[in-house]
Amino acid sequence: MRGDAISDLTIPETELDQIVLVFDDNRLVGDLFGQFDQNLAMLEQLLSVEALARGNQVTLRGSKDACAEARDVLETLYQRLAAGDELSPGDVDGVIRMVRAEAAQPSLPTLEEDKNGKGSRVAMSQISTRRKTVIARTPTQDAYIRAMQRNELVFGLGPAGTGKTYLAVAYAAARLERGEASRLILSRPAVEAGERLGFLPGDMREKVDPYLRPLYDALYDMMPPERVERGLQSGMIEVAPLAFMRGRTLADAIVILDEAQNTTSMQMKMFLTRLGENSQMIVTGDASQVDLPSGQVSGLVEATKLLENVEGVSMIRFNDRDVVRHQLVARIVRAYDKAGATAARR
């Protein structure tokens, strides 16, 4: 829309609004608007406004609601830059999502009163480690982080690309750094998805490492490599297939089970009953990607039904609107969901 006339917005003249924002710190304006004004272009595309920059000010034109949302987005991003944060296109997209959710649901728990008395502003949940700060990019991610902060057992359910595993590892790493737990245990069921596990080279540990690689990747993103290596050697950080959990009591630990849709009913029960004193479990999975043999019930699907209303258990459900990996991933998820729904009706 950049460069188009405001009339192209096809909004009745009586509903048009114009807001002029002036930002005091000229050093932050370049990062706020983005390279070649790419952040403003994203505002225009997603909120249907016109954003014209001149110096340290920007003029927003469009419908009253859209201009108000665009103003909230820019003010929130400016506050983050003033606090020393860096902005990526994903961060901008995340703030836009949160502001739109705020407009649709005024009671959203991510609202805080502005210190200057200018009403409420978006305050997304965040996780901070020594190496990185991760900020929620969707309302569901926000709810997920808050659920992990409040419950002993949290299920993160939904499609690929929604940040379920990444946020869980970030949260666990942050708690480990703060000394709130003495161990971090990351686990996955080593279920074959087309490939034959027995033909992979190496011993058993080397065979299962490829299945655990996403957990390693997230961990190295959150913590310095040397600290991760020391943790793995000392046992403070443990990455192991689900089969290694049997017979253990996992006390004073943060325990993450990833790809839980590939657990059997007995495996899930075994895992959940490992929970020891001063421990917390986070279980992630996507019920639409079960790789178990045909006819075998997924332990994740069964657990979500049995534990739905159990005190201390929180279930956060993501959908295609929460995909932050790539816009195409969201469209792929929607296409498969649509095909699945059609097949179910038939």
Tab-separated table of C-alpha atoms in Angstrom:
chain	number	residue	atom	x	y	z
A	1	MET	CA	0.000	0.000	0.000
A	2	ARG	CA	2.991	2.303	0.350
A	3	GLY	CA	2.533	5.372	-1.823
A	4	ASP	CA	-1.147	4.667	-2.525
A	5	ALA	CA	-3.767	7.331	-2.010
A	6	ILE	CA	-5.832	7.043	1.170
A	7	SER	CA	-8.923	6.645	-0.981
A	8	ASP	CA	-7.589	3.263	-2.030
A	9	LEU	CA	-8.378	2.059	1.486
A	10	THR	CA	-12.091	2.148	0.479
A	11	ILE	CA	-13.108	3.535	3.883
A	12	PRO	CA	-16.012	6.008	4.142
A	13	GLU	CA	-14.763	9.539	4.756
A	14	THR	CA	-16.708	9.752	8.032
A	15	GLU	CA	-14.810	6.744	9.421
A	16	LEU	CA	-11.330	7.936	8.428
A	17	ASP	CA	-8.892	8.990	11.102
A	18	GLN	CA	-5.430	10.510	11.135
A	19	ILE	CA	-2.863	10.251	13.928
A	20	VAL	CA	0.533	11.927	14.009
A	21	LEU	CA	3.150	10.347	16.278
A	22	VAL	CA	6.414	12.071	17.214
A	23	PHE	CA	9.261	10.073	18.758
A	24	ASP	CA	11.743	11.979	20.895
A	25	ASP	CA	14.867	9.851	20.448
A	26	ASN	CA	16.047	10.188	16.861
A	27	ARG	CA	18.574	7.379	17.385
A	28	LEU	CA	15.776	4.846	17.786
A	29	VAL	CA	13.589	5.991	14.915
A	30	GLY	CA	15.562	4.155	12.227
A	31	ASP	CA	15.195	0.833	14.061
A	32	LEU	CA	11.549	1.587	14.806
A	33	PHE	CA	10.608	2.219	11.176
A	34	GLY	CA	12.907	-0.538	9.938
A	35	GLN	CA	15.317	-0.692	7.014
A	36	PHE	CA	13.647	1.022	4.043
A	37	ASP	CA	10.624	1.510	6.354
A	38	GLN	CA	9.918	-2.238	6.278
A	39	ASN	CA	8.237	-2.173	9.702
A	40	LEU	CA	5.861	0.528	8.533
A	41	ALA	CA	5.169	-1.510	5.409
A	42	MET	CA	4.216	-4.451	7.627
A	43	LEU	CA	1.859	-2.191	9.583
A	44	GLU	CA	0.204	-1.100	6.364
A	45	GLN	CA	-0.192	-4.650	5.104
A	46	LEU	CA	-1.526	-6.219	8.292
A	47	LEU	CA	-3.581	-3.361	9.737
A	48	SER	CA	-4.829	-1.684	6.532
A	49	VAL	CA	-3.485	1.759	7.365
A	50	GLU	CA	-1.296	4.229	5.538
A	51	ALA	CA	1.926	5.071	7.393
A	52	LEU	CA	3.933	8.028	6.103
A	53	ALA	CA	7.292	8.738	7.784
A	54	ARG	CA	9.007	12.094	7.844
A	55	GLY	CA	11.995	12.576	10.110
A	56	ASN	CA	11.143	11.424	13.605
A	57	GLN	CA	7.391	11.451	13.069
A	58	VAL	CA	4.922	9.191	11.312
A	59	THR	CA	1.404	9.968	10.118
A	60	LEU	CA	-1.153	7.158	10.304
A	61	ARG	CA	-4.286	7.320	8.166
A	62	GLY	CA	-7.091	4.805	7.938
A	63	SER	CA	-10.077	3.673	9.960
A	64	LYS	CA	-10.261	4.812	13.580
A	65	ASP	CA	-9.728	1.300	14.953
A	66	ALA	CA	-6.850	0.520	12.583
A	67	CYS	CA	-5.074	3.798	13.378
A	68	ALA	CA	-5.462	3.171	17.100
A	69	GLU	CA	-3.987	-0.307	16.730
A	70	ALA	CA	-1.093	0.981	14.603
A	71	ARG	CA	-0.370	3.668	17.212
A	72	ASP	CA	-0.295	1.065	19.995
A	73	VAL	CA	2.063	-1.125	17.948
A	74	LEU	CA	4.536	1.693	17.284
A	75	GLU	CA	4.462	2.934	20.877
A	76	THR	CA	5.039	-0.597	22.201
A	77	LEU	CA	7.945	-1.161	19.808
A	78	TYR	CA	9.442	2.229	20.710
A	79	GLN	CA	9.279	1.363	24.427
A	80	ARG	CA	11.109	-1.894	23.752
A	81	LEU	CA	13.831	-0.090	21.796
A	82	ALA	CA	14.158	2.484	24.578
A	83	ALA	CA	14.628	-0.394	27.030
A	84	GLY	CA	17.584	-1.637	24.969
A	85	ASP	CA	15.875	-4.462	23.061
A	86	GLU	CA	16.519	-5.192	19.404
A	87	LEU	CA	13.705	-5.636	16.889
A	88	SER	CA	13.351	-8.245	14.182
A	89	PRO	CA	10.499	-8.517	11.649
A	90	GLY	CA	9.183	-11.383	13.770
A	91	ASP	CA	9.049	-9.111	16.816
A	92	VAL	CA	7.055	-6.539	14.868
A	93	ASP	CA	4.661	-9.209	13.663
A	94	GLY	CA	4.322	-10.455	17.244
A	95	VAL	CA	3.415	-7.025	18.619
A	96	ILE	CA	0.838	-6.560	15.861
A	97	ARG	CA	-0.757	-9.893	16.766
A	98	MET	CA	-0.868	-8.995	20.447
A	99	VAL	CA	-2.364	-5.561	19.834
A	100	ARG	CA	-5.057	-7.028	17.606
A	101	ALA	CA	-5.815	-9.610	20.305
A	102	GLU	CA	-6.059	-6.791	22.858
A	103	ALA	CA	-8.598	-5.005	20.690
A	104	ALA	CA	-10.673	-8.177	20.369
A	105	GLN	CA	-10.365	-9.107	24.057
A	106	PRO	CA	-9.900	-6.099	26.355
A	107	SER	CA	-9.433	-8.378	29.395
A	108	LEU	CA	-6.338	-10.014	27.914
A	109	PRO	CA	-3.899	-10.579	30.834
A	110	THR	CA	-1.045	-8.988	28.885
A	111	LEU	CA	-2.312	-5.453	29.433
A	112	GLU	CA	-0.525	-3.142	31.839
A	113	GLU	CA	-1.357	0.391	32.873
A	114	ASP	CA	1.005	2.870	31.266
A	115	LYS	CA	3.207	4.617	33.838
A	116	ASN	CA	2.456	7.981	32.217
A	117	GLY	CA	-1.267	7.548	32.730
A	118	LYS	CA	-2.062	7.127	29.028
A	119	GLY	CA	-4.173	4.005	29.468
A	120	SER	CA	-3.081	0.426	28.899
A	121	ARG	CA	-0.292	-0.894	26.752
A	122	VAL	CA	0.728	-4.315	25.520
A	123	ALA	CA	3.101	-6.093	27.925
A	124	MET	CA	3.939	-9.475	26.477
A	125	SER	CA	5.304	-12.260	28.649
A	126	GLN	CA	8.996	-12.875	28.243
A	127	ILE	CA	11.720	-15.319	29.233
A	128	SER	CA	15.247	-14.077	29.874
A	129	THR	CA	18.465	-16.049	30.032
A	130	ARG	CA	22.003	-14.707	30.113
A	131	ARG	CA	22.268	-15.194	26.380
A	132	LYS	CA	18.842	-14.254	25.068
A	133	THR	CA	15.452	-12.758	25.882
A	134	VAL	CA	12.444	-14.393	24.241
A	135	ILE	CA	9.198	-12.424	24.073
A	136	ALA	CA	5.799	-13.939	23.300
A	137	ARG	CA	4.657	-13.208	19.750
A	138	THR	CA	1.046	-14.385	19.957
A	139	PRO	CA	-1.636	-14.396	22.680
A	140	THR	CA	-1.346	-18.177	22.928
A	141	GLN	CA	2.416	-17.973	23.428
A	142	ASP	CA	1.743	-15.400	26.128
A	143	ALA	CA	-0.724	-17.756	27.842
A	144	TYR	CA	1.762	-20.632	27.487
A	145	ILE	CA	4.558	-18.741	29.253
A	146	ARG	CA	2.187	-17.690	32.031
A	147	ALA	CA	0.944	-21.273	32.403
A	148	MET	CA	4.519	-22.524	32.822
A	149	GLN	CA	5.065	-19.914	35.517
A	150	ARG	CA	2.011	-21.078	37.485
A	151	ASN	CA	1.539	-24.846	37.031
A	152	GLU	CA	3.450	-28.025	37.832
A	153	LEU	CA	2.335	-29.797	34.659
A	154	VAL	CA	1.777	-27.933	31.377
A	155	PHE	CA	0.739	-29.372	28.012
A	156	GLY	CA	1.630	-27.357	24.895
A	157	LEU	CA	-0.528	-28.733	22.084
A	158	GLY	CA	-0.647	-27.729	18.437
A	159	PRO	CA	0.995	-27.629	15.013
A	160	ALA	CA	4.618	-27.200	14.031
A	161	GLY	CA	6.165	-23.735	14.096
A	162	THR	CA	4.194	-22.354	17.055
A	163	GLY	CA	7.161	-22.268	19.454
A	164	LYS	CA	5.953	-24.979	21.845
A	165	THR	CA	9.324	-26.687	22.289
A	166	TYR	CA	11.459	-23.567	21.939
A	167	LEU	CA	9.596	-21.660	24.656
A	168	ALA	CA	9.596	-24.672	26.958
A	169	VAL	CA	13.387	-25.062	26.661
A	170	ALA	CA	13.870	-21.297	27.111
A	171	TYR	CA	11.726	-21.315	30.257
A	172	ALA	CA	13.564	-24.341	31.669
A	173	ALA	CA	16.984	-22.832	30.924
A	174	ALA	CA	15.986	-19.582	32.661
A	175	ARG	CA	14.871	-21.449	35.788
A	176	LEU	CA	18.073	-23.468	35.789
A	177	GLU	CA	20.186	-20.304	35.577
A	178	ARG	CA	18.276	-18.738	38.466
A	179	GLY	CA	18.896	-21.796	40.639
A	180	GLU	CA	15.201	-22.643	40.890
A	181	ALA	CA	15.932	-26.227	39.833
A	182	SER	CA	19.084	-28.307	40.012
A	183	ARG	CA	18.531	-30.315	36.805
A	184	LEU	CA	17.117	-29.899	33.332
A	185	ILE	CA	15.908	-33.102	31.673
A	186	LEU	CA	14.902	-33.106	28.001
A	187	SER	CA	13.285	-36.185	26.506
A	188	ARG	CA	11.625	-37.481	23.353
A	189	PRO	CA	10.218	-40.846	22.291
A	190	ALA	CA	12.558	-42.383	19.696
A	191	VAL	CA	9.827	-43.319	17.241
A	192	GLU	CA	10.699	-44.007	13.632
A	193	ALA	CA	8.926	-41.833	11.060
A	194	GLY	CA	9.658	-43.717	7.857
A	195	GLU	CA	13.392	-44.263	8.451
A	196	ARG	CA	14.689	-47.435	10.117
A	197	LEU	CA	16.451	-46.599	13.377
A	198	GLY	CA	18.475	-49.825	13.323
A	199	PHE	CA	20.293	-48.844	10.140
A	200	LEU	CA	21.713	-45.631	11.605
A	201	PRO	CA	25.429	-45.896	12.456
A	202	GLY	CA	26.831	-45.920	15.997
A	203	ASP	CA	25.788	-47.119	19.425
A	204	MET	CA	22.346	-46.611	20.954
A	205	ARG	CA	23.098	-43.062	22.136
A	206	GLU	CA	24.369	-42.052	18.699
A	207	LYS	CA	21.302	-43.620	17.109
A	208	VAL	CA	18.827	-41.590	19.179
A	209	ASP	CA	20.705	-38.255	19.090
A	210	PRO	CA	19.159	-37.259	15.719
A	211	TYR	CA	15.710	-37.523	17.323
A	212	LEU	CA	16.807	-35.205	20.139
A	213	ARG	CA	18.515	-32.621	17.909
A	214	PRO	CA	15.705	-29.997	18.105
A	215	LEU	CA	16.089	-29.989	21.889
A	216	TYR	CA	19.855	-29.485	21.596
A	217	ASP	CA	19.343	-26.647	19.096
A	218	ALA	CA	16.975	-24.754	21.398
A	219	LEU	CA	19.257	-25.315	24.377
A	220	TYR	CA	22.349	-23.934	22.604
A	221	ASP	CA	20.293	-20.915	21.535
A	222	MET	CA	19.456	-20.135	25.170
A	223	MET	CA	22.763	-20.857	26.897
A	224	PRO	CA	26.473	-20.404	26.060
A	225	PRO	CA	27.869	-23.565	24.411
A	226	GLU	CA	30.511	-24.064	27.085
A	227	ARG	CA	27.864	-23.948	29.832
A	228	VAL	CA	25.732	-26.487	27.976
A	229	GLU	CA	28.711	-28.805	27.550
A	230	ARG	CA	29.600	-28.550	31.248
A	231	GLY	CA	25.989	-29.220	32.153
A	232	LEU	CA	25.813	-32.288	29.927
A	233	GLN	CA	29.048	-33.672	31.378
A	234	SER	CA	28.042	-33.054	35.007
A	235	GLY	CA	24.507	-34.374	34.594
A	236	MET	CA	22.933	-31.002	35.383
A	237	ILE	CA	21.520	-31.142	31.845
A	238	GLU	CA	20.312	-34.485	30.583
A	239	VAL	CA	19.016	-35.226	27.104
A	240	ALA	CA	17.666	-38.766	26.829
A	241	PRO	CA	15.072	-40.855	25.000
A	242	LEU	CA	11.850	-41.545	26.867
A	243	ALA	CA	12.772	-45.198	27.465
A	244	PHE	CA	15.524	-44.022	29.838
A	245	MET	CA	12.943	-42.503	32.213
A	246	ARG	CA	11.467	-45.789	33.449
A	247	GLY	CA	11.959	-46.537	37.143
A	248	ARG	CA	13.267	-43.065	38.019
A	249	THR	CA	11.964	-40.343	40.329
A	250	LEU	CA	12.713	-36.932	38.827
A	251	ALA	CA	13.070	-34.579	41.802
A	252	ASP	CA	14.149	-30.908	41.844
A	253	ALA	CA	14.106	-30.820	38.043
A	254	ILE	CA	12.460	-29.219	35.044
A	255	VAL	CA	11.444	-32.076	32.747
A	256	ILE	CA	10.379	-31.551	29.125
A	257	LEU	CA	8.825	-34.261	26.969
A	258	ASP	CA	8.778	-33.276	23.299
A	259	GLU	CA	6.904	-34.962	20.423
A	260	ALA	CA	4.630	-36.540	23.033
A	261	GLN	CA	2.051	-37.532	20.409
A	262	ASN	CA	4.344	-40.500	19.694
A	263	THR	CA	4.096	-41.934	23.201
A	264	THR	CA	1.901	-44.928	23.903
A	265	SER	CA	-0.657	-44.858	26.679
A	266	MET	CA	1.650	-46.789	29.019
A	267	GLN	CA	4.668	-44.621	28.174
A	268	MET	CA	2.774	-41.423	28.954
A	269	LYS	CA	1.523	-42.783	32.274
A	270	MET	CA	5.063	-43.931	33.104
A	271	PHE	CA	6.495	-40.520	32.289
A	272	LEU	CA	3.924	-38.438	34.179
A	273	THR	CA	4.297	-40.557	37.306
A	274	ARG	CA	8.068	-39.825	37.401
A	275	LEU	CA	7.298	-36.331	38.767
A	276	GLY	CA	9.161	-35.835	42.040
A	277	GLU	CA	9.331	-33.192	44.745
A	278	ASN	CA	10.016	-29.603	43.617
A	279	SER	CA	9.783	-30.613	39.957
A	280	GLN	CA	7.831	-29.384	36.959
A	281	MET	CA	6.907	-31.111	33.713
A	282	ILE	CA	6.194	-29.584	30.308
A	283	VAL	CA	4.749	-31.859	27.628
A	284	THR	CA	4.576	-30.746	23.990
A	285	GLY	CA	3.134	-32.420	20.933
A	286	ASP	CA	0.901	-32.286	17.872
A	287	ALA	CA	-1.935	-34.815	17.810
A	288	SER	CA	-2.162	-34.484	14.017
A	289	GLN	CA	1.351	-35.928	13.518
A	290	VAL	CA	1.206	-39.303	15.251
A	291	ASP	CA	3.799	-41.792	13.933
A	292	LEU	CA	2.655	-44.748	16.030
A	293	PRO	CA	1.558	-47.982	14.320
A	294	SER	CA	-1.970	-47.859	12.954
A	295	GLY	CA	-4.592	-48.516	15.605
A	296	GLN	CA	-2.365	-47.633	18.573
A	297	VAL	CA	-3.712	-44.873	20.835
A	298	SER	CA	-1.491	-41.839	21.356
A	299	GLY	CA	-0.607	-41.315	24.998
A	300	LEU	CA	-0.799	-37.564	24.482
A	301	VAL	CA	-4.349	-37.709	23.118
A	302	GLU	CA	-5.447	-39.913	26.000
A	303	ALA	CA	-3.723	-37.762	28.638
A	304	THR	CA	-5.347	-34.541	27.431
A	305	LYS	CA	-8.762	-36.166	27.861
A	306	LEU	CA	-8.052	-37.679	31.283
A	307	LEU	CA	-6.281	-34.666	32.824
A	308	GLU	CA	-8.309	-31.794	31.364
A	309	ASN	CA	-9.778	-30.697	34.709
A	310	VAL	CA	-7.080	-31.886	37.107
A	311	GLU	CA	-5.803	-29.206	39.507
A	312	GLY	CA	-2.225	-28.158	38.789
A	313	VAL	CA	-2.458	-29.159	35.125
A	314	SER	CA	-2.697	-26.545	32.360
A	315	MET	CA	-3.371	-27.256	28.700
A	316	ILE	CA	-2.499	-24.592	26.137
A	317	ARG	CA	-3.745	-25.225	22.610
A	318	PHE	CA	-2.030	-23.550	19.652
A	319	ASN	CA	-3.467	-23.302	16.135
A	320	ASP	CA	-2.372	-22.110	12.695
A	321	ARG	CA	-2.731	-18.459	13.763
A	322	ASP	CA	0.095	-19.026	16.254
A	323	VAL	CA	2.637	-20.217	13.661
A	324	VAL	CA	5.659	-17.908	13.860
A	325	ARG	CA	8.162	-19.953	11.867
A	326	HIS	CA	7.157	-18.751	8.400
A	327	GLN	CA	3.892	-17.491	6.885
A	328	LEU	CA	3.942	-20.402	4.448
A	329	VAL	CA	3.999	-22.880	7.344
A	330	ALA	CA	0.722	-21.424	8.600
A	331	ARG	CA	-0.844	-21.874	5.165
A	332	ILE	CA	0.445	-25.448	4.977
A	333	VAL	CA	-1.042	-26.243	8.386
A	334	ARG	CA	-4.398	-24.796	7.348
A	335	ALA	CA	-4.389	-26.832	4.125
A	336	TYR	CA	-3.729	-30.090	5.978
A	337	ASP	CA	-6.310	-29.261	8.666
A	338	LYS	CA	-8.894	-28.536	5.997
A	339	ALA	CA	-8.129	-31.817	4.224
A	340	GLY	CA	-8.353	-33.692	7.514
A	341	ALA	CA	-11.693	-32.141	8.368
A	342	THR	CA	-13.053	-33.016	4.923
A	343	ALA	CA	-11.878	-36.630	5.282
A	344	ALA	CA	-13.470	-36.865	8.742
A	345	ARG	CA	-16.843	-35.673	7.402
A	346	ARG	CA	-16.694	-38.273	4.636
